Amino acid sequence: MTGMQRLDEQARQEALTPGINVLVEAGAGTGKTTLLVNRALTALLEEGIPPARLVLITFMEKAADEILQRLQKRLTEAMTGPDGRIRQRAEAALTDLQHAAITTIHGFCHGIVTRHGLGRGLPLTFRVLSPYEADRFWEDVFRQWLDRVPEAGETAWGLVEAGVPLRHLITWARDLTRWPDWPELPSVTVDYQGFLDRTRQAAEHYRTVALNEADAQDGGRQQIARIYQEIQEITMRSREQWPRRIAYWTVDAPKGNQKNWRHGDQLKEQKAWITQLREELNRLRQRMADQWLARWANIVRQSLRPLWRERRFAAQALTYDDLLYEAQRLVHDPEVQASEYARYDLILVDEFQDTDPVQSDLILRLATAPGAAPGRLTPGRLFLVGDPKQSIYRFRGADVEAYTDVRRQLTRVIPIVQNFRSQPDILDYVNRQFLDRWPAEPDPAVPYVPPYQPLQPAIEADNRPHVWELTREACQTVDQCRRAEAERIAEMLLTAKREQWPVRDGHGGERPLEWGDVAIVVPARTGLDIYRQVLTAHGIPVAPSAGRGFFRRDEVRGFQCLCQALADPWNPVWWVGFVTSPWVGLSLERLAQHRLLGGTWDLWDPGNGGDPTVRQWMERLRYQAEHRWFDAPETLLDWALETTGYAEALRHRPAPVALANLGKLRDLARELGDRWGMAEFARWLTDQVTRQIPEDEAPLPAMGDQVVFSTVHQAKGLEWPLVVVANWRKGSTKLGSGLHYDPRTGLLALKTDIWQSSDYETMNVRHEAREEAEADRMRYVALTRARDYLLVFDPLS
Ligand SMILES: Nc1ncnc2c1ncn2[C@@H]1O[C@H](COP(=O)(O)OP(=O)(O)OP(=O)(O)O)[C@@H](O)[C@H]1O
């Protein structure tokens, strides 16, 4: 099964050639990190570029750490090589390695902003706001804006009057201030009067006809009477009320039965008019949405955006987005560009498929000599590695078209296709899935669809099966299908374990499959509990996994109740919430007993009666409440852990998820509590818990011999001997409700349950095509995680 044949050695060598700008388009499992490290080593050892003149940008901090470690190891090895010059350079590079900018794009931008921001509209020193802080701060500024800028308050009030819910306005304003730039929208007028006049006249006419022509119980006659009545009511009201009434007016599909009419043609005519009215109403609503959007967006653009910028800069605080946008703005200043260009000799970028237009523009600017025309890159400055087939971060702004644009500008695109990870059968299966779906070369008509070069195996095929396309038992609902899938998975896994399927051990040998070799890779966490239950019922050990429900977890809610109890000791709900949470674990019966025994609910006056344990807790909490202004949330957390013995209890149970979450809670308490103090922290935490804001639970430390569940995003960059691809659904790819912006077309569109603006459809068509391509890429990532065995289901319908 060994017998490695090197297929693209020449391409790999070519990629390392100094003096050219390279985009290495490397498929899954082709060893991208090794290639990146090799190119950095060529720069350090052969070209003699000092570490400080290298930039190496990774997608995550963890990847930056890994690359740094690998470089350290390789340089240490090079220090004992035969060539004296290389030994010297390796030693020097190792000493200076900390000066190399091996960092995420945000880290890199931080440097640019720090070096050049002063005198260019940015604060001298600044700190970067965490997303929580940024949110909170934004809300303050938004409130002040509404209060202090008269047109802002008036516009908001006018829109609320017209039927736009305030919470929509707030969300839209937040989105609008987050996006870097978007065009001022043309103002829109809506001709309510014309619409109402026309509709009233027509309704009057059809009503008269129906009265003479149709039986009283006919649906059509009743329908026209209702329409007539509604239009009368709307016109009777003041103009200010028209928009709201029209926005929420629904006209049903035409009704009525020819049999009840003296002349059937009359009903036909009425039905045609009603259909037309429905269309007209939709168009009118679309115009209303355009008008609202333009009014709100333009006022946000004129005054909220500048105010928000001014306020955060005055507070010497930048958001993560600021780092990117400000760095991009700065490198468009010729002086800054010249200075940054002179600073580095080589820029290496990992995971370049997940770039966005801002990032790619910034990187290209730094690879262009000062004064050179845009796009005329200096040779030998760029080494980009990416796999457009694995671009799966569209939801947070990655734009595979930005990748395609850069690809077009680079003269050297080097495909690497030999996969070191998977069994030939698996690669064969993957190739068959995508060869027909994706073009061999980029197709300008579909710039968001990646080109596909078949993956080539690095090991020889054996005659064992490695891929199973699984089928489910017949099922009706999605959950039943999930259960059926889970049953089938359990059956296969038990067989694999019983038959001791061999997996490669990474040292050229084999060993029998263990539970820890198995991953179930899913697109989303919905419905995972079903799989978990079924597998557990079959005796298969399953690793607990972190979801998005951090603020719904008992350990977090218990602490939230404690914080709130101290911030608001007059309300017994909070302290009772705390003592009945698993932190303290008192039962409700015990509290009822406490009351029966003459206990109070009043923290300030626990009295002498009641249950002694409850009273003891009340006294402790009262003491804490009295001192709350002096306590930081982190100190409070420590106090609670010590006093309740909760962490100890979790350790004995054992409950790794809860323990890991307590760790995360402490980090939050430290970070936010330091800046906000107790009362503000308590308010914030309560807000997150009550609004059930989705938030990642703490990542878990490595588990023992257990099957893991992993989302595709979590699985990116990882591999397992046996991968099951399950819980796949062909979901809707439509743009959901809310405000949307497409930086590529400059379109802004909004949609609610009732109305949508006129650019929504155009935007949605673009969006759907891109989402479908993204879903295919997700599937590619999932399938290519498998080393030895792949079990795949078709999507659930
Ligand atoms: N030059 C090499 N020779 C043999 N095996 C290699 C080589 N480079 C990497 N590998 C092995 O191949 C597998 C895939 O490598 P790696 O995870 O670096 O690929 P990748 O390109 O980052 O994959 P993906 O993009 O799919 O996450 C790993 O098991 C790794 O140990």
mmCIF file of C-alpha atoms and ligand atoms in Angstrom, residues 4 6 12 26-34 70 351 387 390 419-421 458 715-719 780 784-785 787, ligand 1:
data_model
loop_
_atom_site.group_PDB
_atom_site.id
_atom_site.type_symbol
_atom_site.label_atom_id
_atom_site.label_comp_id
_atom_site.label_asym_id
_atom_site.label_seq_id
_atom_site.Cartn_x
_atom_site.Cartn_y
_atom_site.Cartn_z
ATOM 1 C CA MET A 4 4.749 6.807 -3.184
ATOM 2 C CA ARG A 6 5.750 11.892 -6.909
ATOM 3 C CA ARG A 12 6.348 22.173 -6.495
ATOM 4 C CA ALA A 26 -3.397 23.430 -4.497
ATOM 5 C CA GLY A 27 -6.154 20.888 -4.045
ATOM 6 C CA ALA A 28 -7.170 19.307 -0.765
ATOM 7 C CA GLY A 29 -4.559 17.265 1.081
ATOM 8 C CA THR A 30 -1.670 18.373 -1.128
ATOM 9 C CA GLY A 31 0.439 19.698 1.740
ATOM 10 C CA LYS A 32 -0.089 23.435 1.371
ATOM 11 C CA THR A 33 1.497 24.387 4.668
ATOM 12 C CA THR A 34 4.654 22.461 3.839
ATOM 13 C CA ARG A 70 7.687 24.567 11.685
ATOM 14 C CA GLU A 351 -5.669 30.276 2.423
ATOM 15 C CA ASP A 387 -7.713 26.330 -3.001
ATOM 16 C CA GLN A 390 -12.356 25.261 -0.308
ATOM 17 C CA ASN A 419 -3.014 14.435 -2.535
ATOM 18 C CA PHE A 420 -1.084 12.811 0.304
ATOM 19 C CA ARG A 421 -4.094 12.234 2.478
ATOM 20 C CA ALA A 458 0.070 9.462 -3.698
ATOM 21 C CA ALA A 715 -13.252 20.323 9.933
ATOM 22 C CA LYS A 716 -11.419 22.608 7.520
ATOM 23 C CA GLY A 717 -7.720 21.755 7.507
ATOM 24 C CA LEU A 718 -8.262 18.545 9.521
ATOM 25 C CA GLU A 719 -8.428 14.877 8.566
ATOM 26 C CA TYR A 780 -15.856 19.161 -1.361
ATOM 27 C CA THR A 784 -11.746 15.426 1.283
ATOM 28 C CA ARG A 785 -11.290 15.084 5.068
ATOM 29 C CA ARG A 787 -7.959 9.358 4.899
HETATM 30 N N1 LIG B 1 5.350 16.281 1.098
HETATM 31 C C1 LIG B 1 4.560 15.393 1.712
HETATM 32 N N2 LIG B 1 4.774 14.083 1.604
HETATM 33 C C2 LIG B 1 3.983 13.174 2.198
HETATM 34 N N3 LIG B 1 2.923 13.485 2.959
HETATM 35 C C3 LIG B 1 2.651 14.771 3.099
HETATM 36 C C4 LIG B 1 3.438 15.809 2.501
HETATM 37 N N4 LIG B 1 2.897 16.997 2.817
HETATM 38 C C5 LIG B 1 1.828 16.719 3.584
HETATM 39 N N5 LIG B 1 1.676 15.412 3.762
HETATM 40 C C6 LIG B 1 0.590 14.744 4.512
HETATM 41 O O1 LIG B 1 -0.589 14.865 3.704
HETATM 42 C C7 LIG B 1 -1.707 15.179 4.485
HETATM 43 C C8 LIG B 1 -2.310 16.489 4.049
HETATM 44 O O2 LIG B 1 -1.438 17.574 4.335
HETATM 45 P P1 LIG B 1 -1.966 18.997 4.756
HETATM 46 O O3 LIG B 1 -3.007 18.856 5.789
HETATM 47 O O4 LIG B 1 -0.805 19.872 4.987
HETATM 48 O O5 LIG B 1 -2.637 19.372 3.372
HETATM 49 P P2 LIG B 1 -3.453 20.647 2.984
HETATM 50 O O6 LIG B 1 -3.055 20.972 1.603
HETATM 51 O O7 LIG B 1 -3.339 21.690 4.005
HETATM 52 O O8 LIG B 1 -4.906 20.015 2.992
HETATM 53 P P3 LIG B 1 -6.365 20.678 3.098
HETATM 54 O O9 LIG B 1 -6.337 21.906 2.276
HETATM 55 O O10 LIG B 1 -7.235 19.621 2.504
HETATM 56 O O11 LIG B 1 -6.639 20.882 4.525
HETATM 57 C C9 LIG B 1 -1.230 15.182 5.902
HETATM 58 O O12 LIG B 1 -1.493 13.916 6.454
HETATM 59 C C10 LIG B 1 0.252 15.435 5.800
HETATM 60 O O13 LIG B 1 0.960 14.850 6.873
#
